[in-house]
């Protein structure tokens, strides 16, 4: 696991400056504290920061081929590299390391751009081919590892994080109005945009070529959910057995390491499944890590302990006090160089910090909700079908919002009034738009009040990116279309960057076996009724794990890794929020209307409305803006 960066000038007579790449490397040193490597090859320079996981002694990057004409830097892990290495050695390739990085390099020599099709792993890598004068870069199929790029000063710049590109001398920092517009609604900036004008993210499952001053990007993989539609019915018991074997195989692949590994155990179905299968593969030596909260409506530590006791793991638990969590909030932009409105970044960072004290690598349960339809929004869509058929239109438009608005406000985790109000507010919209209104923060109507005219993106539909993904989806059933959008948006834009930045800020590698592409492809082909049956989410997963994961965990509903933000904003976070969202600050920046922001704050403080998502989204942007602009 590493951080990578580099420069390639279009003018082949212009030598790259290694000192600039060293500066770019320095900006992402936290991603790889064990080593730094650099190569300067005429107009190209590649840099890497290394967190040593595979081939501790010999895997120093950048890595070159036999005649030094091709160089590579890699961020990630290739789980099938031993098999790939043996195959390539049999074809005559000579290896000087035992690393997964070198396996990609020789695969590129042998198969060209199609080398990515032979990789099983999480990765973002860049290859400089000096003979052909081209840079070839690629990102893994699901977008587990990040890759940013920009064209500037006659060059292509790239890096694992925005801050690597921002370290290039003279790079101008300007907020992209369209990206800001999307951030406010989605709580993250969807790919391919970044918050900065001129910097883009390479989409998951895509590759990039830079040659002769031209950038070409193409897709090499996509998830195929249409296979699940209209297929011959398969016995459920047979599918359960197949799924369990696929889960075992994914976990086994991702346990490859030359250092000890652990498991992040929240007590939910997904992380408990990963922990159980790791314990099955390596009995008696599994370390698990979890956190506990003081607030009982947010605390899930009992379930993590239940799973750990059942699996007989070496379990460690960190008790988080409100003071410790709130102390972290102002420092979030130090490791988060793009605004992210997900408050669970706080516990994710702290559990990563805690875990890193004991291991360098941890497996997590991320991705299960996107694979198996685990979010409560899927249940809500089904209920909305009944609601819109049974309740007359005038009642949905007038009476229901009135009743919901009069419900007492509770600041507990996923409280009843919070769910009812968001459900009612989603009525009357197309399912894909409704889905993101439920998941996200500001609606288009609210943004018209929030954004000043000069900050509003011209001719930009908030949900344009969601509609674009829907157009690319080859499935026709609504559940499948929503799963596809979740993989392309919420998973890749919000969930995976949160885990990557929080863990890498602590030099911890987190692997996500539920997103191994072989498992993803298998689950994508399962009938939708195996995933969501009635209102039961993750139906087949719950059944496949019977006897492996405690029954009490399998029967649980989705809780989420949430924070008591609503309570913090009227308590210990209030001074920070008042300062960052003050009228003088907002007037100086020119993005948001201070009067509207003040009204949101006053409503929340008075307990008239739960504005936690809106206020947290704004607070995270303001903290980011102060640090990076």
Coordinates of C-alpha atoms in Angstrom, one line a residue:
X1 CA 0.0 0.0 0.0
X2 CA 1.4 3.4 -1.0
X3 CA 0.7 6.9 -2.2
X4 CA 1.7 7.6 -5.8
X5 CA 2.3 10.8 -7.8
X6 CA 4.0 12.0 -10.9
X7 CA 4.5 14.4 -13.8
X8 CA 4.7 13.8 -17.5
X9 CA 5.5 16.7 -19.8
X10 CA 4.0 16.8 -23.3
X11 CA 7.3 18.2 -24.6
X12 CA 9.6 15.3 -24.6
X13 CA 12.7 17.6 -24.6
X14 CA 11.6 19.2 -21.3
X15 CA 13.2 17.3 -18.3
X16 CA 11.0 16.6 -15.3
X17 CA 12.2 18.1 -12.0
X18 CA 12.7 15.4 -9.4
X19 CA 12.5 18.0 -6.6
X20 CA 8.9 18.8 -7.6
X21 CA 7.9 15.2 -7.4
X22 CA 9.7 14.9 -4.0
X23 CA 7.5 17.8 -2.9
X24 CA 4.4 16.0 -4.2
X25 CA 5.5 12.8 -2.4
X26 CA 5.9 14.8 0.8
X27 CA 2.3 15.9 0.7
X28 CA 1.2 12.3 0.9
X29 CA 3.9 10.9 3.2
X30 CA 1.2 9.5 5.6
X31 CA 0.2 7.0 3.0
X32 CA 3.6 5.4 3.1
X33 CA 5.8 6.2 6.0
X34 CA 8.2 3.3 5.5
X35 CA 10.0 4.6 2.3
X36 CA 10.1 7.1 -0.5
X37 CA 11.2 6.3 -4.1
X38 CA 11.6 8.4 -7.2
X39 CA 12.6 8.0 -10.8
X40 CA 13.2 10.7 -13.4
X41 CA 13.1 9.5 -17.0
X42 CA 13.4 12.5 -19.3
X43 CA 10.0 14.2 -19.5
X44 CA 8.5 12.0 -16.8
X45 CA 9.0 11.6 -13.1
X46 CA 7.2 9.1 -10.9
X47 CA 7.1 9.1 -7.1
X48 CA 5.9 6.7 -4.4
X49 CA 5.5 6.6 -0.7
X50 CA 5.6 3.1 0.6
X51 CA 3.7 1.2 3.4
X52 CA 5.5 -2.1 3.3
X53 CA 3.1 -5.0 3.2
X54 CA 4.4 -7.4 0.5
X55 CA 8.1 -8.2 -0.1
X56 CA 9.2 -6.0 2.8
X57 CA 12.9 -6.1 1.9
X58 CA 12.8 -5.9 -1.9
X59 CA 9.6 -4.2 -3.1
X60 CA 10.9 -0.6 -3.2
X61 CA 9.1 1.6 -5.8
X62 CA 9.3 2.8 -8.5
X63 CA 10.0 -0.6 -10.1
X64 CA 11.5 -1.0 -13.6
X65 CA 11.7 -3.7 -16.2
X66 CA 14.8 -5.5 -17.5
X67 CA 16.2 -2.7 -19.6
X68 CA 14.9 0.2 -17.5
X69 CA 12.6 1.4 -20.3
X70 CA 9.4 0.9 -18.3
X71 CA 8.7 2.1 -14.8
X72 CA 5.7 1.7 -12.5
X73 CA 4.3 3.0 -9.2
X74 CA 1.4 1.3 -7.5
X75 CA -1.0 2.2 -4.7
X76 CA -2.9 -0.9 -3.6
X77 CA -2.5 -4.7 -3.4
X78 CA -2.8 -7.3 -6.2
X79 CA -4.1 -10.5 -4.5
X80 CA -3.4 -12.8 -7.4
X81 CA 0.2 -11.7 -8.0
X82 CA 1.8 -15.0 -7.0
X83 CA -0.1 -16.8 -9.8
X84 CA 0.5 -13.9 -12.2
X85 CA 4.2 -13.9 -11.4
X86 CA 4.6 -17.6 -12.1
X87 CA 2.8 -17.3 -15.4
X88 CA 4.9 -14.4 -16.5
X89 CA 8.1 -16.0 -15.4
X90 CA 7.1 -19.0 -17.5
X91 CA 6.9 -16.7 -20.5
X92 CA 10.4 -15.5 -20.0
X93 CA 10.1 -12.4 -17.9
X94 CA 12.8 -11.9 -15.3
X95 CA 11.9 -10.6 -11.8
X96 CA 14.2 -8.9 -9.4
X97 CA 11.7 -8.5 -6.5
X98 CA 8.9 -10.6 -5.0
X99 CA 6.4 -7.8 -5.2
X100 CA 2.9 -7.4 -6.7
X101 CA 4.0 -4.1 -8.3
X102 CA 6.5 -5.9 -10.5
X103 CA 3.9 -8.4 -11.6
X104 CA 1.8 -5.6 -13.1
X105 CA 4.9 -4.2 -14.9
X106 CA 5.6 -7.4 -16.7
X107 CA 1.9 -8.0 -17.3
X108 CA 1.9 -4.6 -19.1
X109 CA 4.9 -5.7 -21.2
X110 CA 3.2 -9.0 -22.1
X111 CA -0.4 -8.0 -22.5
X112 CA -0.3 -4.2 -23.0
X113 CA -3.3 -2.2 -21.8
X114 CA -5.3 -5.4 -21.3
X115 CA -3.1 -6.2 -18.3
X116 CA -5.8 -4.7 -16.0
X117 CA -8.1 -7.6 -17.0
X118 CA -5.7 -10.0 -15.3
X119 CA -5.5 -8.2 -12.0
X120 CA -7.5 -9.2 -8.9
X121 CA -7.0 -6.5 -6.3
X122 CA -7.5 -2.9 -5.2
X123 CA -5.2 -0.6 -7.1
X124 CA -4.3 2.7 -8.8
X125 CA -1.1 2.5 -10.8
X126 CA 0.8 4.5 -13.4
X127 CA 3.3 3.1 -15.9
X128 CA 5.8 5.2 -17.8
X129 CA 6.7 3.6 -21.1
X130 CA 9.7 5.6 -22.3
X131 CA 10.1 3.8 -25.7
X132 CA 6.5 4.7 -26.6
X133 CA 6.5 8.1 -24.8
X134 CA 3.3 7.4 -23.0
X135 CA 1.9 7.2 -19.5
X136 CA -0.6 4.4 -18.9
X137 CA -2.7 4.5 -15.7
X138 CA -5.6 2.5 -14.3
X139 CA -7.9 2.3 -11.3
X140 CA -9.5 -0.8 -9.8
X141 CA -13.0 -1.9 -10.9
X142 CA -14.9 -0.6 -7.8
X143 CA -12.8 2.4 -7.1
X144 CA -11.3 1.2 -3.8
X145 CA -8.1 3.2 -4.4
X146 CA -8.2 6.8 -5.6
X147 CA -6.4 8.5 -8.5
X148 CA -6.6 12.2 -9.4
X149 CA -5.2 13.9 -12.4
X150 CA -4.9 17.3 -14.0
X151 CA -3.4 19.0 -17.0
X152 CA -1.3 22.0 -16.0
X153 CA 1.9 23.7 -17.2
X154 CA 2.2 21.6 -20.3
X155 CA 2.1 18.4 -18.3
X156 CA -0.2 15.7 -16.9
X157 CA 0.0 15.6 -13.1
X158 CA -1.4 12.7 -11.1
X159 CA -1.6 11.7 -7.4
X160 CA -3.4 9.5 -4.9
X161 CA -4.8 12.5 -3.2
X162 CA -5.6 16.1 -4.3
X163 CA -2.9 17.5 -2.0
X164 CA -0.2 15.8 -4.2
X165 CA -1.3 17.8 -7.2
X166 CA -1.8 21.0 -5.2
X167 CA 1.9 20.7 -4.2
X168 CA 2.9 21.4 -7.8
X169 CA 4.3 25.0 -8.0
X170 CA 1.8 27.6 -9.2
X171 CA -1.2 25.3 -9.3
X172 CA -4.2 27.7 -8.9
X173 CA -6.9 26.6 -6.4
X174 CA -10.4 27.5 -7.6
X175 CA -13.6 25.8 -6.4
X176 CA -15.6 24.2 -9.2
X177 CA -19.2 25.6 -8.8
X178 CA -20.7 22.4 -10.3
X179 CA -18.8 20.3 -7.8
X180 CA -19.9 22.5 -4.9
X181 CA -23.5 22.2 -6.1
X182 CA -23.2 18.4 -6.1
X183 CA -21.4 18.2 -2.8
X184 CA -24.1 20.1 -1.0
X185 CA -26.7 17.5 -2.2
X186 CA -24.7 14.2 -2.2
X187 CA -22.4 15.1 0.7
X188 CA -19.4 14.2 -1.5
X189 CA -18.2 15.3 -5.0
X190 CA -19.1 12.5 -7.4
X191 CA -16.5 11.3 -9.9
X192 CA -15.2 12.5 -12.4
X193 CA -15.3 15.9 -10.8
X194 CA -13.2 17.1 -7.9
X195 CA -13.9 20.1 -5.7
X196 CA -11.1 22.0 -7.7
X197 CA -11.5 23.2 -11.2
X198 CA -9.0 21.5 -13.5
X199 CA -8.6 18.3 -11.3
X200 CA -10.5 15.1 -12.1
X201 CA -10.8 11.7 -10.7
X202 CA -10.2 8.7 -12.9
X203 CA -13.5 6.7 -12.6
X204 CA -13.4 3.1 -11.3
X205 CA -12.9 0.4 -13.9
X206 CA -11.2 3.0 -16.2
X207 CA -7.8 3.4 -17.7
X208 CA -6.0 6.5 -19.0
X209 CA -3.3 7.2 -21.6
X210 CA -1.3 10.4 -21.9
X211 CA 0.8 10.7 -25.0
X212 CA 1.8 13.6 -27.2
X213 CA -0.1 16.0 -25.0
X214 CA -3.4 14.2 -25.3
X215 CA -5.5 12.4 -22.6
X216 CA -7.6 9.4 -23.5
X217 CA -9.8 7.7 -20.9
X218 CA -11.8 4.5 -21.4
X219 CA -13.7 2.0 -19.5
X220 CA -12.4 -1.6 -19.2
X221 CA -15.0 -3.0 -16.7
X222 CA -18.5 -2.5 -15.5
X223 CA -20.9 -4.4 -13.2
X224 CA -23.5 -6.3 -15.1
X225 CA -26.8 -6.5 -13.2
X226 CA -28.9 -7.4 -16.2
X227 CA -27.7 -11.0 -15.8
X228 CA -29.9 -11.3 -12.8
X229 CA -33.1 -10.5 -14.7
X230 CA -35.2 -13.1 -16.5
X231 CA -32.8 -15.9 -15.6
X232 CA -33.9 -19.5 -14.9
X233 CA -34.9 -19.8 -11.2
X234 CA -32.2 -21.3 -9.1
X235 CA -32.9 -23.1 -5.8
X236 CA -32.3 -20.8 -2.9
X237 CA -30.3 -23.4 -1.0
X238 CA -28.0 -23.9 -3.9
X239 CA -27.4 -20.2 -4.3
X240 CA -26.7 -19.9 -0.5
X241 CA -24.1 -22.6 -0.7
X242 CA -22.4 -21.0 -3.7
X243 CA -22.5 -17.6 -2.1
X244 CA -20.8 -18.9 1.1
X245 CA -18.0 -20.4 -1.0
X246 CA -17.6 -17.2 -2.9
X247 CA -17.3 -15.3 0.3
X248 CA -14.8 -17.7 1.7
X249 CA -12.7 -17.4 -1.5
X250 CA -12.8 -13.6 -1.4
X251 CA -11.6 -13.4 2.2
X252 CA -8.9 -16.0 1.6
X253 CA -7.5 -14.0 -1.4
X254 CA -7.4 -10.8 0.6
X255 CA -5.6 -12.3 3.6
X256 CA -2.3 -12.4 1.6
X257 CA 0.3 -10.4 3.5
X258 CA 3.8 -10.5 4.9
X259 CA 2.7 -8.7 8.1
X260 CA -0.1 -9.5 10.6
X261 CA -3.7 -8.5 9.7
X262 CA -6.7 -7.7 11.8
X263 CA -10.5 -7.2 11.2
X264 CA -12.5 -4.0 11.8
X265 CA -15.6 -5.4 13.6
X266 CA -18.6 -3.1 14.0
X267 CA -21.1 -5.8 15.0
X268 CA -23.1 -5.5 11.8
X269 CA -23.7 -8.4 9.4
X270 CA -21.0 -7.5 6.9
X271 CA -18.1 -7.0 9.3
X272 CA -19.2 -10.0 11.4
X273 CA -19.2 -12.1 8.2
X274 CA -15.7 -11.1 7.3
X275 CA -14.4 -11.7 10.8
X276 CA -16.1 -15.1 10.9
X277 CA -14.5 -16.2 7.6
X278 CA -11.1 -14.9 8.6
X279 CA -11.4 -16.8 11.9
X280 CA -12.3 -19.9 9.9
X281 CA -9.3 -19.5 7.6
X282 CA -6.8 -18.7 10.4
X283 CA -8.2 -20.1 13.7
X284 CA -6.8 -18.9 17.0
X285 CA -4.9 -15.9 15.8
X286 CA -7.4 -13.3 14.6
X287 CA -7.4 -9.8 16.1
X288 CA -10.6 -7.8 15.9
X289 CA -11.1 -4.1 16.7
X290 CA -14.2 -2.0 17.5
X291 CA -15.3 1.2 19.2
X292 CA -17.9 2.0 21.8
X293 CA -19.9 5.2 22.3
X294 CA -21.3 6.8 25.5
X295 CA -24.6 7.6 23.8
X296 CA -26.7 4.3 23.9
X297 CA -28.7 5.2 20.7
X298 CA -25.5 5.2 18.7
X299 CA -23.5 2.5 20.5
X300 CA -23.2 -1.0 18.8
X301 CA -20.3 -2.3 20.8
X302 CA -22.5 -5.0 22.4
X303 CA -22.9 -6.7 19.0
X304 CA -19.2 -6.5 18.2
X305 CA -18.4 -8.2 21.5
X306 CA -21.1 -10.8 20.8
X307 CA -19.5 -11.6 17.5
X308 CA -15.9 -11.6 18.9
X309 CA -17.0 -13.9 21.8
X310 CA -18.7 -16.3 19.3
X311 CA -15.7 -16.3 17.0
X312 CA -13.1 -16.4 19.9
X313 CA -11.0 -13.6 18.5
X314 CA -8.5 -11.5 20.3
X315 CA -10.8 -8.5 20.6
X316 CA -9.9 -4.9 21.5
X317 CA -12.4 -2.2 22.1
X318 CA -11.8 1.6 22.2
X319 CA -14.2 3.6 24.3
X320 CA -14.7 7.0 22.6
X321 CA -15.7 9.9 24.7
X322 CA -17.5 12.9 23.1
X323 CA -14.5 15.1 24.0
X324 CA -12.1 12.9 22.0
X325 CA -14.4 12.8 19.0
X326 CA -15.2 16.5 19.0
X327 CA -11.5 17.4 19.4
X328 CA -10.9 15.7 16.0
X329 CA -13.5 17.6 14.1
X330 CA -11.5 20.8 13.4
X331 CA -8.6 18.6 12.3
X332 CA -10.5 16.6 9.7
X333 CA -9.4 18.7 6.7
X334 CA -5.8 17.9 7.5
X335 CA -6.3 14.4 6.1
X336 CA -9.4 15.1 4.0
X337 CA -8.4 17.4 1.2
X338 CA -11.9 17.3 -0.4
X339 CA -15.0 18.0 1.6
X340 CA -17.0 15.0 2.8
X341 CA -20.3 15.4 4.7
X342 CA -20.3 11.9 6.3
X343 CA -20.0 12.3 10.0
X344 CA -18.8 8.7 10.4
X345 CA -15.4 9.9 9.2
X346 CA -14.8 10.7 12.9
X347 CA -15.1 7.2 14.3
X348 CA -13.6 5.7 11.2
X349 CA -10.4 7.8 11.7
X350 CA -10.3 7.0 15.4
X351 CA -10.8 3.2 15.0
X352 CA -8.1 3.3 12.3
X353 CA -5.7 5.0 14.6
X354 CA -6.5 2.5 17.4
X355 CA -6.1 -0.5 15.0
X356 CA -2.8 0.8 13.6
X357 CA -1.2 0.5 17.1
X358 CA -1.5 -3.3 16.7
X359 CA -1.5 -4.2 13.0
X360 CA -0.6 -2.7 9.6
X361 CA -3.5 -4.3 7.6
X362 CA -7.1 -4.7 8.5
X363 CA -10.1 -6.2 6.6
X364 CA -13.4 -4.4 6.7
X365 CA -17.0 -5.2 5.8
X366 CA -17.7 -2.2 3.5
X367 CA -19.6 -2.9 0.3
X368 CA -22.2 -5.4 1.6
X369 CA -25.0 -2.9 1.5
X370 CA -24.4 -1.9 -2.1
X371 CA -24.1 -5.6 -3.1
X372 CA -27.1 -7.0 -1.3
X373 CA -29.5 -3.9 -1.0
X374 CA -28.9 -3.4 2.7
X375 CA -29.9 0.2 3.0
X376 CA -33.2 1.2 4.5
X377 CA -33.9 3.3 1.4
X378 CA -34.7 0.0 -0.5
X379 CA -37.4 -0.8 2.1
X380 CA -38.6 2.8 1.8
X381 CA -39.0 2.6 -2.0
X382 CA -41.2 -0.4 -1.5
X383 CA -43.3 1.3 1.1
X384 CA -43.6 4.4 -1.1
X385 CA -45.2 2.2 -3.8
X386 CA -48.0 1.3 -1.3
X387 CA -48.1 4.8 0.0
X388 CA -48.7 6.4 -3.4
X389 CA -51.3 3.8 -4.4
X390 CA -53.3 3.9 -1.1
X391 CA -53.0 7.5 0.1
X392 CA -54.9 10.1 -2.2
X393 CA -52.7 12.7 -3.9
X394 CA -54.2 15.6 -1.9
X395 CA -53.5 13.9 1.4
X396 CA -49.9 13.2 0.3
X397 CA -49.4 16.8 -0.7
X398 CA -51.1 18.5 2.2
X399 CA -52.0 16.3 5.2
X400 CA -49.0 14.0 5.4
X401 CA -46.4 16.9 5.4
X402 CA -48.5 18.7 8.0
X403 CA -48.6 15.6 10.3
X404 CA -44.9 14.9 9.8
X405 CA -44.0 18.5 10.5
X406 CA -45.9 18.4 13.9
X407 CA -44.0 15.3 15.1
X408 CA -41.8 16.1 18.1
X409 CA -38.2 16.5 17.1
X410 CA -35.7 13.9 18.5
X411 CA -31.9 14.1 18.1
X412 CA -31.5 10.4 18.7
X413 CA -29.9 8.1 16.1
X414 CA -32.3 7.6 13.1
X415 CA -35.2 8.7 15.2
X416 CA -38.8 8.1 14.1
X417 CA -39.6 11.7 13.2
X418 CA -36.3 11.9 11.2
X419 CA -37.3 8.9 9.1
X420 CA -41.0 9.9 8.7
X421 CA -40.1 13.5 7.6
X422 CA -37.6 12.3 5.0
X423 CA -39.9 9.6 3.7
X424 CA -42.8 12.1 3.2
X425 CA -40.5 14.6 1.6
X426 CA -39.4 12.1 -1.0
X427 CA -42.9 11.6 -2.3
X428 CA -43.8 12.7 -5.8
X429 CA -40.3 12.4 -7.3
X430 CA -38.9 9.8 -9.7
X431 CA -37.3 6.9 -7.8
X432 CA -33.7 7.7 -8.7
X433 CA -34.1 11.3 -7.6
X434 CA -36.1 10.3 -4.5
X435 CA -33.3 7.9 -3.6
X436 CA -30.7 10.6 -3.5
X437 CA -32.9 13.0 -1.7
X438 CA -33.3 10.4 1.0
X439 CA -29.6 9.7 1.2
X440 CA -28.2 13.2 0.8
X441 CA -28.3 16.6 2.3
X442 CA -29.6 19.7 0.6
X443 CA -32.4 19.4 -2.0
X444 CA -32.4 21.6 -5.1
X445 CA -35.2 23.8 -3.5
X446 CA -33.0 24.3 -0.4
X447 CA -30.0 25.2 -2.5
X448 CA -31.9 27.9 -4.2
X449 CA -32.2 29.6 -0.8
X450 CA -28.6 28.7 0.3
X451 CA -26.5 29.5 -2.7
X452 CA -25.8 33.1 -3.8
X453 CA -26.4 33.6 -7.5
X454 CA -22.7 33.8 -8.4
X455 CA -22.2 30.4 -6.7
X456 CA -24.9 28.5 -8.5
X457 CA -23.8 26.3 -11.3
X458 CA -25.2 27.5 -14.6
X459 CA -27.6 25.0 -16.3
X460 CA -26.6 22.2 -13.9
X461 CA -29.1 19.7 -12.6
X462 CA -28.2 18.4 -9.2
X463 CA -29.1 14.8 -10.1
X464 CA -27.6 14.9 -13.6
X465 CA -24.9 12.5 -12.6
X466 CA -27.4 10.0 -11.2
X467 CA -29.4 10.1 -14.4
X468 CA -26.2 9.6 -16.4
X469 CA -25.4 6.5 -14.4
X470 CA -29.0 5.3 -14.8
X471 CA -28.6 5.6 -18.6
X472 CA -25.4 3.5 -18.5
X473 CA -27.0 0.8 -16.4
X474 CA -28.0 -2.3 -18.5
X475 CA -30.6 -3.5 -15.9
X476 CA -34.3 -2.7 -16.2
X477 CA -35.6 -3.5 -12.7
X478 CA -35.7 -0.6 -10.3
X479 CA -33.9 -2.4 -7.4
X480 CA -31.0 -3.2 -9.8
X481 CA -30.9 0.3 -11.1
X482 CA -30.6 1.7 -7.6
X483 CA -27.9 -0.8 -6.7
X484 CA -26.0 0.3 -9.7
X485 CA -26.3 4.0 -8.8
X486 CA -25.2 3.2 -5.2
X487 CA -22.1 1.5 -6.5
X488 CA -21.2 4.3 -8.8
X489 CA -22.1 7.2 -6.4
X490 CA -22.5 6.6 -2.7
X491 CA -20.0 3.7 -2.5
X492 CA -17.3 5.1 -4.7
X493 CA -17.9 8.8 -4.0
X494 CA -18.5 8.7 -0.2
X495 CA -17.9 5.4 1.5
X496 CA -14.6 4.3 0.0
X497 CA -12.9 7.7 0.1
X498 CA -13.9 8.0 3.8
X499 CA -12.3 4.6 4.6
X500 CA -9.2 5.3 2.4
X501 CA -8.5 8.7 3.8
X502 CA -9.2 7.9 7.4
X503 CA -7.1 4.7 7.3
X504 CA -4.2 6.0 5.2
X505 CA -4.0 9.1 7.5
X506 CA -3.0 6.6 10.1
X507 CA -0.8 4.5 7.7
X508 CA -3.3 1.6 8.0
X509 CA -4.2 -0.5 4.9
X510 CA -7.9 -1.5 4.9
X511 CA -9.0 -4.2 2.5
X512 CA -12.6 -4.8 1.5
X513 CA -13.1 -8.5 0.5
X514 CA -16.9 -8.0 -0.1
X515 CA -15.8 -5.8 -3.1
X516 CA -13.5 -8.3 -4.6
X517 CA -14.6 -8.1 -8.2
X518 CA -15.2 -11.9 -8.6
X519 CA -17.6 -11.8 -5.7
X520 CA -19.3 -8.6 -7.0
X521 CA -19.8 -10.3 -10.4
X522 CA -21.3 -13.3 -8.8
X523 CA -23.7 -11.4 -6.5
X524 CA -24.7 -9.1 -9.4
X525 CA -26.1 -12.1 -11.2
X526 CA -28.3 -13.2 -8.3
X527 CA -32.0 -12.5 -8.7
X528 CA -33.1 -9.3 -6.9
X529 CA -35.6 -11.3 -4.7
X530 CA -32.6 -13.1 -3.2
X531 CA -31.3 -9.7 -2.0
X532 CA -34.5 -7.9 -1.0
X533 CA -37.4 -10.2 -0.1
X534 CA -40.4 -8.2 1.0
X535 CA -38.9 -5.8 3.5
X536 CA -36.1 -8.1 4.5
X537 CA -32.7 -6.7 3.2
X538 CA -29.7 -8.9 2.5
X539 CA -32.0 -12.0 2.5
X540 CA -29.6 -14.5 1.0
X541 CA -26.6 -13.2 2.9
X542 CA -28.4 -13.6 6.2
X543 CA -29.4 -17.2 5.2
X544 CA -25.9 -18.1 4.0
X545 CA -24.3 -17.0 7.3
X546 CA -26.6 -19.1 9.6
X547 CA -24.5 -21.0 12.1
X548 CA -21.5 -18.9 11.2
X549 CA -22.5 -15.5 12.5
X550 CA -24.6 -15.2 15.7
X551 CA -28.4 -15.3 15.0
X552 CA -28.9 -12.1 17.0
X553 CA -26.7 -10.2 14.6
X554 CA -28.3 -11.8 11.5
X555 CA -31.7 -10.6 12.7
X556 CA -30.7 -7.0 13.2
X557 CA -31.8 -4.2 11.0
X558 CA -29.5 -1.6 9.5
X559 CA -28.2 0.8 12.1
X560 CA -25.3 2.6 10.4
X561 CA -22.1 4.1 11.7
X562 CA -23.6 7.4 12.7
X563 CA -22.6 10.2 15.1
X564 CA -24.6 12.3 17.6
X565 CA -24.1 15.4 15.4
X566 CA -27.5 16.8 16.2
X567 CA -26.7 16.8 19.9
X568 CA -23.2 18.1 19.4
X569 CA -24.4 21.1 17.4
X570 CA -26.5 22.3 20.4
X571 CA -23.7 21.4 22.8
X572 CA -19.9 21.2 22.5
X573 CA -19.7 21.8 18.7
X574 CA -21.9 24.9 18.9
X575 CA -19.0 27.4 19.3
X576 CA -17.1 26.0 16.3
X577 CA -20.3 25.9 14.2
X578 CA -21.2 29.5 15.1
X579 CA -17.7 30.7 14.2
X580 CA -17.4 28.8 10.9
X581 CA -20.9 29.6 9.8
X582 CA -20.9 33.3 10.9
X583 CA -22.2 36.0 8.6
X584 CA -18.8 37.8 8.2
X585 CA -17.1 34.6 7.1
X586 CA -19.9 33.6 4.7
X587 CA -20.0 37.1 3.3
X588 CA -16.3 37.2 2.7
X589 CA -16.4 33.8 0.8
X590 CA -19.5 34.6 -1.2
X591 CA -20.9 31.1 -1.6
X592 CA -23.8 31.0 0.9
X593 CA -26.6 33.3 2.0
X594 CA -25.8 34.1 5.7
X595 CA -29.5 34.8 6.6
X596 CA -30.6 31.3 5.4
X597 CA -27.7 29.6 7.2
X598 CA -28.6 31.5 10.3
X599 CA -32.2 30.3 10.0
X600 CA -31.0 26.7 9.8
X601 CA -28.9 27.2 12.9
X602 CA -31.7 28.9 14.9
X603 CA -34.3 26.2 14.0
X604 CA -31.9 23.5 15.2
X605 CA -30.9 25.2 18.4
X606 CA -34.5 25.8 19.3
X607 CA -35.4 22.2 18.6
X608 CA -38.0 23.1 16.0
X609 CA -36.2 21.1 13.2
X610 CA -33.4 18.5 13.0
X611 CA -31.0 20.2 10.6
X612 CA -28.0 18.0 11.5
X613 CA -27.3 16.9 7.9
X614 CA -27.5 20.4 6.5
X615 CA -25.4 22.0 9.2
X616 CA -22.8 19.3 9.2
X617 CA -22.4 19.4 5.4
X618 CA -21.9 23.2 5.6
X619 CA -19.5 22.9 8.6
X620 CA -17.3 20.4 6.8
X621 CA -17.1 22.6 3.7
X622 CA -16.2 25.6 5.7
X623 CA -13.5 23.7 7.6
X624 CA -12.2 22.4 4.3
X625 CA -12.2 25.9 2.8
X626 CA -10.3 27.4 5.6
X627 CA -7.6 24.8 5.3
X628 CA -7.2 24.4 1.5
X629 CA -8.3 27.7 0.1

